[in-house]
mmCIF file with all atom_site columns, C-alpha atoms in Angstrom:
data_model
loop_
_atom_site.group_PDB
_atom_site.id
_atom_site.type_symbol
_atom_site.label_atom_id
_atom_site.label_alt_id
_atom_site.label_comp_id
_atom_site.label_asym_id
_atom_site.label_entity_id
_atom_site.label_seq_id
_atom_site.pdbx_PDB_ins_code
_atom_site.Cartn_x
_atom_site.Cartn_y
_atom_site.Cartn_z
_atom_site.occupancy
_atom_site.B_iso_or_equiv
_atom_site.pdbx_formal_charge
_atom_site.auth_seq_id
_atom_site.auth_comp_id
_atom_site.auth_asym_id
_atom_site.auth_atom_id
_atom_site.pdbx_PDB_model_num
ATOM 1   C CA . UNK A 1 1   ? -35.846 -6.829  -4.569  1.00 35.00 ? 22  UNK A CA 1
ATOM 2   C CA . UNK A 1 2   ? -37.176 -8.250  -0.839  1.00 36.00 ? 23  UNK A CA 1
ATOM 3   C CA . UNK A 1 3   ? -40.488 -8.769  0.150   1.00 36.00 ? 24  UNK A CA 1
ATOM 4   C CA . UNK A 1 4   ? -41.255 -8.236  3.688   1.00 35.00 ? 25  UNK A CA 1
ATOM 5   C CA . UNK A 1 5   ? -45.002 -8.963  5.486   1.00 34.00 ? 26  UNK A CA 1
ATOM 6   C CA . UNK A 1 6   ? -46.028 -6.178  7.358   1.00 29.00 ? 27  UNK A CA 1
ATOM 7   C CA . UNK A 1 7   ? -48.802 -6.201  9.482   1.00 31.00 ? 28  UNK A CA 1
ATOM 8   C CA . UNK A 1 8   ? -51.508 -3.482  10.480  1.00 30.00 ? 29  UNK A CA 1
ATOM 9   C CA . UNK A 1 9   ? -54.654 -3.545  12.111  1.00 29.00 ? 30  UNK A CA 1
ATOM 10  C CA . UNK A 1 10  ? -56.681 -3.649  9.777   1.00 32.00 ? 31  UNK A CA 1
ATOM 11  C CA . UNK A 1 11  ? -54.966 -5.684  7.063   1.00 34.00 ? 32  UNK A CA 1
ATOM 12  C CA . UNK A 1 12  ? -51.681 -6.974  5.627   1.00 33.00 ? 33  UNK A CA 1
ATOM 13  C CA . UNK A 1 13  ? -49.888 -5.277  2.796   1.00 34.00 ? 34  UNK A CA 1
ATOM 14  C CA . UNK A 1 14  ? -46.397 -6.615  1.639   1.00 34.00 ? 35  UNK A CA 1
ATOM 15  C CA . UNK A 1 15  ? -43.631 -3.964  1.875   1.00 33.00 ? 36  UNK A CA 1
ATOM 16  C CA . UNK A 1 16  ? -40.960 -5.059  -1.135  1.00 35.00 ? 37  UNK A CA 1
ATOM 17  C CA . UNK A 1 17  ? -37.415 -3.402  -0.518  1.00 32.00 ? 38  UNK A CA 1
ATOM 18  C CA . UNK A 1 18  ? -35.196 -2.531  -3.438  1.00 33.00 ? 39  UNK A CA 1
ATOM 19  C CA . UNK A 1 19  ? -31.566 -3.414  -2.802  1.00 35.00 ? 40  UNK A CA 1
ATOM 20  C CA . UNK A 1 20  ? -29.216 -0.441  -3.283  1.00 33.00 ? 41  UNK A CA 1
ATOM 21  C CA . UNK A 1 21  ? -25.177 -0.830  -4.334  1.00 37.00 ? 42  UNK A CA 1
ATOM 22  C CA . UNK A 1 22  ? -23.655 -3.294  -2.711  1.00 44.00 ? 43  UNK A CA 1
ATOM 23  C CA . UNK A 1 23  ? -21.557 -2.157  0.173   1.00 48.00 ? 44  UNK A CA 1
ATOM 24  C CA . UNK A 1 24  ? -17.573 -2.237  -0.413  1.00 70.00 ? 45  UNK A CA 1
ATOM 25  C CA . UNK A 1 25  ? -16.222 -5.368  1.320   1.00 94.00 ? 46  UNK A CA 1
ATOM 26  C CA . UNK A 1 26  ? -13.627 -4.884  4.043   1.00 97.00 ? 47  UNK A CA 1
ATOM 27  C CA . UNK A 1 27  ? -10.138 -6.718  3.045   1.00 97.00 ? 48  UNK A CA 1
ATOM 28  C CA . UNK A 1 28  ? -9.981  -9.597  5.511   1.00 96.00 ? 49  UNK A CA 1
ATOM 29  C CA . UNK A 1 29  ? -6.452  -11.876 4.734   1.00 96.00 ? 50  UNK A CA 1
ATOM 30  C CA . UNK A 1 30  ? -3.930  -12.297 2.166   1.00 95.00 ? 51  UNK A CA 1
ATOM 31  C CA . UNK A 1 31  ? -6.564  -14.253 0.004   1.00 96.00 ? 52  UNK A CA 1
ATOM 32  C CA . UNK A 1 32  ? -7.747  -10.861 -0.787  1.00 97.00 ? 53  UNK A CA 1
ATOM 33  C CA . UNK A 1 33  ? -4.758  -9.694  -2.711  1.00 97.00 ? 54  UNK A CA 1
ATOM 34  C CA . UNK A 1 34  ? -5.420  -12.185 -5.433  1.00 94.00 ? 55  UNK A CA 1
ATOM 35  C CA . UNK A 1 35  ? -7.803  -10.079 -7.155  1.00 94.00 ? 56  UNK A CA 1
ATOM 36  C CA . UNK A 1 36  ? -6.648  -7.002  -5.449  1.00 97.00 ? 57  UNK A CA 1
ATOM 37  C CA . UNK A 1 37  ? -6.936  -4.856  -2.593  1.00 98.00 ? 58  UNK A CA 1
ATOM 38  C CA . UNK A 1 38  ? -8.087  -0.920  -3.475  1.00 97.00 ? 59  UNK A CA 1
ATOM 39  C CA . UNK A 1 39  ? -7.158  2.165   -0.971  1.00 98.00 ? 60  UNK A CA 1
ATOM 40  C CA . UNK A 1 40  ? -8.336  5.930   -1.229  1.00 97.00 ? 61  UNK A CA 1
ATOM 41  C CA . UNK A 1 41  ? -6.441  8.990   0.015   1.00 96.00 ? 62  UNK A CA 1
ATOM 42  C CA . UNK A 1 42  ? -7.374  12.034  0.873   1.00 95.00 ? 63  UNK A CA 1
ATOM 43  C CA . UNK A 1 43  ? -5.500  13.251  -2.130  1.00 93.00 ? 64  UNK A CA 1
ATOM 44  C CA . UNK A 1 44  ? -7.731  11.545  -4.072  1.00 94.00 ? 65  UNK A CA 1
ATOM 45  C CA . UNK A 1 45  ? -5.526  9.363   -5.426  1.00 95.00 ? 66  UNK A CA 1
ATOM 46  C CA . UNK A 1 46  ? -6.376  5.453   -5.317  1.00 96.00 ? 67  UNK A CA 1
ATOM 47  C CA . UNK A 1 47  ? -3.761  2.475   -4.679  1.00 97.00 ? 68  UNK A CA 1
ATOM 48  C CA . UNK A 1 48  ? -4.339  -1.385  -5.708  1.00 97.00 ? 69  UNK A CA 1
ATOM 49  C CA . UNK A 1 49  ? -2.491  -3.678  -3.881  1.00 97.00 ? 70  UNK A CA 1
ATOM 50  C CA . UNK A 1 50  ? -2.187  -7.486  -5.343  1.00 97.00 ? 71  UNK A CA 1
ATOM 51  C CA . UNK A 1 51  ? -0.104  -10.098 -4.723  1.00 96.00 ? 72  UNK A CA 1
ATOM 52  C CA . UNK A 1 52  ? 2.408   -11.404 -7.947  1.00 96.00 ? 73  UNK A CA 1
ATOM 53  C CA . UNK A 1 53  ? 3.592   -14.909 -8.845  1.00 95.00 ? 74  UNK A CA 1
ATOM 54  C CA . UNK A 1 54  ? 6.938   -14.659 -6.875  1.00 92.00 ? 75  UNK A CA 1
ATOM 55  C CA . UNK A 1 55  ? 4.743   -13.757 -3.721  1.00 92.00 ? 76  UNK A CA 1
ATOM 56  C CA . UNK A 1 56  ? 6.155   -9.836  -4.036  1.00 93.00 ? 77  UNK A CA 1
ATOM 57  C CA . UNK A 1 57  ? 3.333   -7.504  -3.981  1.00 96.00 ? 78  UNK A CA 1
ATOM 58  C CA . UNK A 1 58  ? 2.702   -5.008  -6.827  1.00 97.00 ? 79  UNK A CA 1
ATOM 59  C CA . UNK A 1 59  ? 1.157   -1.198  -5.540  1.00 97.00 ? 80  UNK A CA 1
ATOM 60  C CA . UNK A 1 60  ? -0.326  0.498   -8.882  1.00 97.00 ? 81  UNK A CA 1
ATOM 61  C CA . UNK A 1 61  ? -1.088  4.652   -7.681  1.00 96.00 ? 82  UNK A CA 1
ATOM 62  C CA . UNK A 1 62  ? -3.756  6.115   -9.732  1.00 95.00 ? 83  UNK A CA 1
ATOM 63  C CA . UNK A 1 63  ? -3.791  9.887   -9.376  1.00 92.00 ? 84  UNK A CA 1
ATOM 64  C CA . UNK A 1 64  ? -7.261  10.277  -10.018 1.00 90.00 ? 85  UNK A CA 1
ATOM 65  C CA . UNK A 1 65  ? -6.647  13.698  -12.524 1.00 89.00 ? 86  UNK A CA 1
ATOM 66  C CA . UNK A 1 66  ? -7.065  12.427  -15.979 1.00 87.00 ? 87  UNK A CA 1
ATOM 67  C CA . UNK A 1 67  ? -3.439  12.393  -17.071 1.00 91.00 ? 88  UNK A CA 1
ATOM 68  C CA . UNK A 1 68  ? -3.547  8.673   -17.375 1.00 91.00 ? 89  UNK A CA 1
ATOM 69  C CA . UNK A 1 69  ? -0.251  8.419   -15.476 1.00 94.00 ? 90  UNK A CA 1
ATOM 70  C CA . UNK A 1 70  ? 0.305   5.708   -12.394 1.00 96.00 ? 91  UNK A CA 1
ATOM 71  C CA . UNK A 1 71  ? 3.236   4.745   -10.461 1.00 96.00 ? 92  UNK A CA 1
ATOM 72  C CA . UNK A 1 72  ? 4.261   1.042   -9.839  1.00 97.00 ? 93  UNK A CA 1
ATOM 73  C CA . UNK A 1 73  ? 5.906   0.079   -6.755  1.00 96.00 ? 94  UNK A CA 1
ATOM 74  C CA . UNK A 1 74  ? 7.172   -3.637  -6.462  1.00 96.00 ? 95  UNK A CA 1
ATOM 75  C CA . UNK A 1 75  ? 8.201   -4.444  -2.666  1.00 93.00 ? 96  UNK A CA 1
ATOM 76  C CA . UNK A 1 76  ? 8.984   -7.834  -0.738  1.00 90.00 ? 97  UNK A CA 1
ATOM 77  C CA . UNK A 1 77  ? 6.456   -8.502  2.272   1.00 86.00 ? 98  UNK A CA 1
ATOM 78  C CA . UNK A 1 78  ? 4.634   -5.377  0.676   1.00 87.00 ? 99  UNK A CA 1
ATOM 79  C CA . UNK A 1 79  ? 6.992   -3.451  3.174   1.00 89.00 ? 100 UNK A CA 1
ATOM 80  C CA . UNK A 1 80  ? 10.687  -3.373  1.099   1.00 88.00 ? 101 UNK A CA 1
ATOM 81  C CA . UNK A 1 81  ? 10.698  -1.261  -2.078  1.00 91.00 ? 102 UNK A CA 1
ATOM 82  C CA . UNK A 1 82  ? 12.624  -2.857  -4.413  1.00 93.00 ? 103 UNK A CA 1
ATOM 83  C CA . UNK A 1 83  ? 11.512  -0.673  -7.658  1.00 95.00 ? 104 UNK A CA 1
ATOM 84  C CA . UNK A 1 84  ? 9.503   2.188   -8.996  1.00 94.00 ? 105 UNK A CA 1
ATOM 85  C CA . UNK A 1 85  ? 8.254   3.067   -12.297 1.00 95.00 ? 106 UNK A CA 1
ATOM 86  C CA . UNK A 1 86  ? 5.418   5.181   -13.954 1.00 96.00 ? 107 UNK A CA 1
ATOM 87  C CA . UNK A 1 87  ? 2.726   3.458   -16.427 1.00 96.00 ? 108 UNK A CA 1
ATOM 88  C CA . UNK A 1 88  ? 1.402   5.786   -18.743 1.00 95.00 ? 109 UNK A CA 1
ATOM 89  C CA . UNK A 1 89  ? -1.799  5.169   -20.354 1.00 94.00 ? 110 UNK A CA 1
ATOM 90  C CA . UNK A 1 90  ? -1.229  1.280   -19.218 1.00 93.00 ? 111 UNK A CA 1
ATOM 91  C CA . UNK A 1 91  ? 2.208   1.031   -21.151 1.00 95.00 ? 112 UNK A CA 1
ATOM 92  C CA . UNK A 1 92  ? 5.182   0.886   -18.565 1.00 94.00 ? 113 UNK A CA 1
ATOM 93  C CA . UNK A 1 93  ? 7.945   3.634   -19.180 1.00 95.00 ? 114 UNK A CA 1
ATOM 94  C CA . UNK A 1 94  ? 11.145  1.521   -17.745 1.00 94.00 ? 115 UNK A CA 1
ATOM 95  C CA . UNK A 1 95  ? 13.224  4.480   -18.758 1.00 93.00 ? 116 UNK A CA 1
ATOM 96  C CA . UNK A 1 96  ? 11.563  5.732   -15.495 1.00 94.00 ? 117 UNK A CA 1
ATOM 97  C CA . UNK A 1 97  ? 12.738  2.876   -13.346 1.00 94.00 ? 118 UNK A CA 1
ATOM 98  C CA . UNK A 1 98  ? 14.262  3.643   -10.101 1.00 93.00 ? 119 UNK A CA 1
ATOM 99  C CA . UNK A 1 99  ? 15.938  0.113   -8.184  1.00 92.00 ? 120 UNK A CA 1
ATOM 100 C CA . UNK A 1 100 ? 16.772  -0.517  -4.670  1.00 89.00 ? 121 UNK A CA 1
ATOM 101 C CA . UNK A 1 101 ? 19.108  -3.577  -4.682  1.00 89.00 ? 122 UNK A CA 1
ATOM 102 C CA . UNK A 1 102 ? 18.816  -4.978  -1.062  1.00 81.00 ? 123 UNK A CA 1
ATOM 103 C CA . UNK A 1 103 ? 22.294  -7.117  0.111   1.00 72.00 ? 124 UNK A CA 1
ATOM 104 C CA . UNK A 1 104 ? 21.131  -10.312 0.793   1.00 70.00 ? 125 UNK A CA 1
ATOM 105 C CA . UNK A 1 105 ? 16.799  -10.249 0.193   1.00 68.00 ? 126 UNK A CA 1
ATOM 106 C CA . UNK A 1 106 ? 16.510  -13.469 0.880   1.00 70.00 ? 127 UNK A CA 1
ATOM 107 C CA . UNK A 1 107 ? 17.327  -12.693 4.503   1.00 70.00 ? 128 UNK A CA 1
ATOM 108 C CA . UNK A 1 108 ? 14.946  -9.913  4.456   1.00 79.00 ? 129 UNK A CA 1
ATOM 109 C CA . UNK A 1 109 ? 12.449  -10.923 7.887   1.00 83.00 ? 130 UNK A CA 1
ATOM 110 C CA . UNK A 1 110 ? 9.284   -10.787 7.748   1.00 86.00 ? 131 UNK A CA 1
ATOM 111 C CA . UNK A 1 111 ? 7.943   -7.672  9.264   1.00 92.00 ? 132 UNK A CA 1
ATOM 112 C CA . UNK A 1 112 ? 6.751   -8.154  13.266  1.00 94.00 ? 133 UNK A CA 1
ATOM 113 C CA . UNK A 1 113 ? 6.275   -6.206  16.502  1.00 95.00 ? 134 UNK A CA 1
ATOM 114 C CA . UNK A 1 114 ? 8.952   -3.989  17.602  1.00 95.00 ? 135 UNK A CA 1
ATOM 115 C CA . UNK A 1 115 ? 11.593  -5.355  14.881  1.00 95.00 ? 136 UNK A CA 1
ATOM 116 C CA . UNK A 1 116 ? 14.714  -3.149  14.254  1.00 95.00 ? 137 UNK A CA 1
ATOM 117 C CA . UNK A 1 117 ? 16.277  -3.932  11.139  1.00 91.00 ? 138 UNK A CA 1
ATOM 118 C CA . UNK A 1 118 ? 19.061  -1.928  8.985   1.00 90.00 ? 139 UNK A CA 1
ATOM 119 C CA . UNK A 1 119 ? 21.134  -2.929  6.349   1.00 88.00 ? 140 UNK A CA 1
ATOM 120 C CA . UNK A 1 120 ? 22.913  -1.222  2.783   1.00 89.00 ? 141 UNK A CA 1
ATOM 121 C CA . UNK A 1 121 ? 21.230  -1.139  -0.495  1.00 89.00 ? 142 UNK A CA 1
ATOM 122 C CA . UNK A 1 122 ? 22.201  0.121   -3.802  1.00 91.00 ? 143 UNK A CA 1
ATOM 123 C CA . UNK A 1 123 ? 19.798  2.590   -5.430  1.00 89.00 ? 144 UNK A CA 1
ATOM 124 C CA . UNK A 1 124 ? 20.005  3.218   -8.829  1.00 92.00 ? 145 UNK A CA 1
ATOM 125 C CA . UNK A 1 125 ? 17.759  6.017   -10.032 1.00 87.00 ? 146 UNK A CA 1
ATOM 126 C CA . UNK A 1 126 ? 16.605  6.390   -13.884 1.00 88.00 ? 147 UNK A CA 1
ATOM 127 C CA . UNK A 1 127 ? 19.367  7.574   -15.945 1.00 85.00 ? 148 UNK A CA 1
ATOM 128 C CA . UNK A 1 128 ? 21.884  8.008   -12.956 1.00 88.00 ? 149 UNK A CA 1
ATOM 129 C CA . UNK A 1 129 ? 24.751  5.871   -11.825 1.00 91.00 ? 150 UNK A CA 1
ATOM 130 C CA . UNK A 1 130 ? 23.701  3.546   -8.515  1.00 92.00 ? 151 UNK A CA 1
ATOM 131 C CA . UNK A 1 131 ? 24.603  4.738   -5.195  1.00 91.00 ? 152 UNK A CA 1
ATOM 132 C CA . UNK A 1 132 ? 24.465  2.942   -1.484  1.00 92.00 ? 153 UNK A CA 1
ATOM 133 C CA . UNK A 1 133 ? 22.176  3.758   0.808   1.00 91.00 ? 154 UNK A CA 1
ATOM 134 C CA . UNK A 1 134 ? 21.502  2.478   3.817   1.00 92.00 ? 155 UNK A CA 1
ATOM 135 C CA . UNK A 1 135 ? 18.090  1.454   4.886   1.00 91.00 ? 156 UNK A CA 1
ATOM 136 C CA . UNK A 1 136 ? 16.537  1.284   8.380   1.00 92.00 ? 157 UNK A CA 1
ATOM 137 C CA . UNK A 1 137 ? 13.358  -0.001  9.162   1.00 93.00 ? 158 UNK A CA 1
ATOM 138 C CA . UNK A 1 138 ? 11.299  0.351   12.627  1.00 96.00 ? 159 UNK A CA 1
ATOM 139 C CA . UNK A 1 139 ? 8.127   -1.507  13.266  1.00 97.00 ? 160 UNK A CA 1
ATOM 140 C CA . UNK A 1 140 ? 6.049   -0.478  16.624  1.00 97.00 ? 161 UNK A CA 1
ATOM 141 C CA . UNK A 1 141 ? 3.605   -2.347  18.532  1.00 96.00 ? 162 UNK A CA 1
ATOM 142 C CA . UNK A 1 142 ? 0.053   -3.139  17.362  1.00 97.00 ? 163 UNK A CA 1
ATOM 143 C CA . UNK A 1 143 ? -3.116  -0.896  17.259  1.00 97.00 ? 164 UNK A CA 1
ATOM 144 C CA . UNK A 1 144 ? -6.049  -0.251  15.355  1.00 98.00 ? 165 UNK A CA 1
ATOM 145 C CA . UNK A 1 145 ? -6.612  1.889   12.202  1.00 98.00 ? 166 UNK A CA 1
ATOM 146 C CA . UNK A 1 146 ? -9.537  2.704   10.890  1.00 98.00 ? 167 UNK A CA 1
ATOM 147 C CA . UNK A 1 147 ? -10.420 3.656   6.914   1.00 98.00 ? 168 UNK A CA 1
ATOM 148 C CA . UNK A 1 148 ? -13.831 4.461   5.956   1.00 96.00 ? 169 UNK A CA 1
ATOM 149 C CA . UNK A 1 149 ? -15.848 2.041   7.407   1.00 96.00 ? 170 UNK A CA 1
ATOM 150 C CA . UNK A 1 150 ? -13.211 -0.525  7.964   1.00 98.00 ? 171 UNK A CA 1
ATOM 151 C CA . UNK A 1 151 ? -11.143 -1.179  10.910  1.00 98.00 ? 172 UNK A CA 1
ATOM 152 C CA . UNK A 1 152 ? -7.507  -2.983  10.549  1.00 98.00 ? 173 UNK A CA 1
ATOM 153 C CA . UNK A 1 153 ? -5.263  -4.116  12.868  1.00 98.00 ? 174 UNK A CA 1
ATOM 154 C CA . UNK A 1 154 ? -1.843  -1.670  12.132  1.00 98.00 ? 175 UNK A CA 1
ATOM 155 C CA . UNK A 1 155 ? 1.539   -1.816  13.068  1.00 98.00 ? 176 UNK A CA 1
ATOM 156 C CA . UNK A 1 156 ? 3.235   1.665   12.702  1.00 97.00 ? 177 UNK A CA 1
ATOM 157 C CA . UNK A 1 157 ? 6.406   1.641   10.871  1.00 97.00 ? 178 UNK A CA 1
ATOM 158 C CA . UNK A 1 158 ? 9.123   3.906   10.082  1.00 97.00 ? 179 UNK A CA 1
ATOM 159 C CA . UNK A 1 159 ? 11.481  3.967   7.239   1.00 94.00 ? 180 UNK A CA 1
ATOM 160 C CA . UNK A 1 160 ? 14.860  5.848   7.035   1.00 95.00 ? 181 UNK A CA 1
ATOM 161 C CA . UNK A 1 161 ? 16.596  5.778   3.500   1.00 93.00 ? 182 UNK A CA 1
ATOM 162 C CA . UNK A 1 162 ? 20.141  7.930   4.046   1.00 94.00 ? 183 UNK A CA 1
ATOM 163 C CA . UNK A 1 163 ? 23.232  8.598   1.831   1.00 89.00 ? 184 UNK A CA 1
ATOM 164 C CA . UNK A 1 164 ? 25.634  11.362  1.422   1.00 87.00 ? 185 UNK A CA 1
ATOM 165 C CA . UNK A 1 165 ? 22.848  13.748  -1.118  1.00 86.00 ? 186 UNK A CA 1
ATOM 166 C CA . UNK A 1 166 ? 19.365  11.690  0.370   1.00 86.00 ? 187 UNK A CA 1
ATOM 167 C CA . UNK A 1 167 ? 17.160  11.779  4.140   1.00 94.00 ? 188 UNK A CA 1
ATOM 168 C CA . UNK A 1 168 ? 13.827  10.599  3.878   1.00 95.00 ? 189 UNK A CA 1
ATOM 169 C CA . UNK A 1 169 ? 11.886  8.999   6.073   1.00 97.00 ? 190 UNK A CA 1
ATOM 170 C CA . UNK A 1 170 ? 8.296   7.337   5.511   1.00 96.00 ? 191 UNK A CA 1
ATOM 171 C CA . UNK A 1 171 ? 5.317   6.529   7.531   1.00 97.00 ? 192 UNK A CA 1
ATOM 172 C CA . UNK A 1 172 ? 3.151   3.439   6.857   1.00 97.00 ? 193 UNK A CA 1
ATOM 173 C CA . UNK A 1 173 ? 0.946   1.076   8.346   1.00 98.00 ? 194 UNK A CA 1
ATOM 174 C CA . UNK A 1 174 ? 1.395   -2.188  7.906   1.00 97.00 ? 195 UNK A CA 1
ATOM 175 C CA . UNK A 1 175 ? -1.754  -4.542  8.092   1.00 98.00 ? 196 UNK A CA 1
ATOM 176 C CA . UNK A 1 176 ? -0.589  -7.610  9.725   1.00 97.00 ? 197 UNK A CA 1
ATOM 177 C CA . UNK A 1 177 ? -3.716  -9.754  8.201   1.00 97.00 ? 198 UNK A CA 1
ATOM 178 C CA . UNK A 1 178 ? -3.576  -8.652  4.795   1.00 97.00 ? 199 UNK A CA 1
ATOM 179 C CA . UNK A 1 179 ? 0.612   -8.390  4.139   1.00 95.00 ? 200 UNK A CA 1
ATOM 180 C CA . UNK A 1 180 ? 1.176   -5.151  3.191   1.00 96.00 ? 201 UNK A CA 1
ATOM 181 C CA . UNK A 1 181 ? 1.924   -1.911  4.262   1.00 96.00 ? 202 UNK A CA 1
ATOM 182 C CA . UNK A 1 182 ? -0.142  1.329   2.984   1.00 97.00 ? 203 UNK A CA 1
ATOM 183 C CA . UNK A 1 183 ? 2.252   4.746   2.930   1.00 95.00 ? 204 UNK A CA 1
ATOM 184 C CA . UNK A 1 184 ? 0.877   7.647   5.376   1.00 96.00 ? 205 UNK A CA 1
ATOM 185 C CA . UNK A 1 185 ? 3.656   10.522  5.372   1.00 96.00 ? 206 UNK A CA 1
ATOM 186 C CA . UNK A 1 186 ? 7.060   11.283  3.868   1.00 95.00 ? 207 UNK A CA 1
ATOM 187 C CA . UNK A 1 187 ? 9.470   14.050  5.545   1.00 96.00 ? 208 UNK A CA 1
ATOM 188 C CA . UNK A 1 188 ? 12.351  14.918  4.023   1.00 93.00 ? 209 UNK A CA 1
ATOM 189 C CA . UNK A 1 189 ? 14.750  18.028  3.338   1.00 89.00 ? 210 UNK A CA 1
ATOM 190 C CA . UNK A 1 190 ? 12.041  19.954  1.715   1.00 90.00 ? 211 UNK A CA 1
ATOM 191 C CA . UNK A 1 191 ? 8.897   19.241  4.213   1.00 93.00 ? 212 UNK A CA 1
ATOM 192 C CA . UNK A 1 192 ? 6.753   16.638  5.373   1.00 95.00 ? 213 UNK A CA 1
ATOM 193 C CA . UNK A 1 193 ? 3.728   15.110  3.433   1.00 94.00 ? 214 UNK A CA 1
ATOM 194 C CA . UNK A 1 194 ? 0.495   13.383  4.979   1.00 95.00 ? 215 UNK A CA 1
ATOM 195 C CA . UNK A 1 195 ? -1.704  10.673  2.905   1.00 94.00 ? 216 UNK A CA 1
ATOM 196 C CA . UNK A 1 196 ? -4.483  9.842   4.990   1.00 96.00 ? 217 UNK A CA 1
ATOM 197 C CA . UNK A 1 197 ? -6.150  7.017   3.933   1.00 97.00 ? 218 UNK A CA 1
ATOM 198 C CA . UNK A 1 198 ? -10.219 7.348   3.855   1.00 97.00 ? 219 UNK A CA 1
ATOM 199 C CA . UNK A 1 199 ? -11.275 4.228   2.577   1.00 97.00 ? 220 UNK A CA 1
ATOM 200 C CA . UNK A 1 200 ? -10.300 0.265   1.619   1.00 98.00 ? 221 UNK A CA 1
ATOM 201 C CA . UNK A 1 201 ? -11.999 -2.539  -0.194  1.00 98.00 ? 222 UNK A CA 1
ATOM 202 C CA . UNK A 1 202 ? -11.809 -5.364  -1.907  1.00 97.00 ? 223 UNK A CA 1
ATOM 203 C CA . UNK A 1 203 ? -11.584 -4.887  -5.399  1.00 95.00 ? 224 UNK A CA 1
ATOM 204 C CA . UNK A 1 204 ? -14.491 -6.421  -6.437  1.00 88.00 ? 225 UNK A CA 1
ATOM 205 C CA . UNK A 1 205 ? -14.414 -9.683  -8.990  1.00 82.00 ? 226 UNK A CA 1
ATOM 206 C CA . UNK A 1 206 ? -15.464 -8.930  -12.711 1.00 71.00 ? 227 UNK A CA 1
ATOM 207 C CA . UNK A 1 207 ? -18.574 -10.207 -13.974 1.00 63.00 ? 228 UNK A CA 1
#
C-alpha cells in the first residue's frame, strides 16, 4: 500500500493507494528465456518459450481445454524444427515423436534480414519410415509487432516444407531481441490457419 499527501483547503488528509496485480512484464532479450517466455493466442492456447542447455530452445503448447495434453517443439535459433512430441499430463509420449534431421545443422545461419536459405532434411514421422524433404526458409525485412500491450521488433518469415505426399508452408515472426520465432499461420492442401498472438510476458519467477 502507498501513501500519498494530498492537500485541500482546508486541511490535509493522506490518500493511501492499494497496489493491484502486478502488470505482466514485456520480454526484453534472450536473458528472458531462462525462466521462460509465455505467449497467448487467440485460440486460447498458451506457448512457453525457454532456452535449454545446448542453447536450442524448447516451445511447450498448452491448449488451454482441460485435456492435459501439450505439444513440445525443440528448434535451433528457435526458428528450425528439429522435433515434435505431445506431453500428456507432464509425461512425454516419444511414441509420438516426429524428427526433422537437417544435413549439416551446424551450418544452419543464424536467422537475419532478407536471408534465403534451402536445404534437404529427413523427416521421420511417429511410426512411419523417414522421408526427405526439402526445407526453404525466407526471412523479410524488419517491422514492428505488437501483442497485448507489448511491442517487438519482428522479422516476417516464411517456411516451405515440400516432398512428393507434403506442402506446407508457415508464418512466424521472429523476434530478433529475444531469439525465437512465434508461429502465426499454416496453409497447406486442406486450408490455411491463423494464430494471432494477443499477448506476451515474462513468465514470472516462483516465489
Amino acid at each position: 500500500m502507498t501513501c500519498l499527501p494530498f492537500s485541500t483547503i482546508s486541511a490535509t488528509a493522506v490518500v493511501c493507494l492499494i497496489a493491484g496485480p502486478a502488470l505482466a512484464e514485456c520480454p526484453t532479450g534472450p536473458d528472458d528465456l531462462t525462466n521462460g517466455v509465455q505467449v497467448e493466442h487467440d485460440d486460447d492456447s498458451v506457448t512457453i518459450y525457454r532456452r535449454l542447455p545446448d542453447g536450442r530452445i524448447e516451445e511447450v503448447v498448452n491448449y488451454q481445454d482441460g485435456s492435459g495434453e501439450e505439444t513440445v517443439v525443440i528448434s535451433h535459433h528457435g526458428l528450425w524444427v528439429v522435433s515434435n512430441h505431445l506431453r500428456q499430463d507432464g509425461k512425454d509420449q516419444m511414441d509420438t515423436l516426429d524428427r526433422t534431421d537437417i544435413e549439416d545443422a551446424d551450418a544452419l545461419p543464424v536467422p537475419k534480414q532478407d536471408l534465403r536459405w534451402s536445404g534437404m532434411t529427413t523427416f521421420t514421422q511417429a511410426g512411419e519410415p523417414p522421408t526427405q524433404q526439402e526445407l526453404t526458409v525466407v526471412v523479410g525485412r524488419e517491422r514492428n509487432v505488437r501483442y497485448g500491450d507489448c511491442t517487438l521488433t519482428a522479422w516476417p518469415v516464411v517456411i516451405r516444407y515440400l516432398n512428393e505426399t507434403i506442402d506446407m508452408t508457415e508464418a512466424v515472426d521472429y523476434l530478433p531481441d529475444l531469439g525465437f520465432g512465434v508461429l502465426t499461420g499454416i496453409k497447406d492442401d486442406i486450408g490455411t490457419d491463423a494464430y494471432v498472438p494477443i499477448s506476451i510476458a515474462v513468465v514470472p519467477t516462483a516465489e
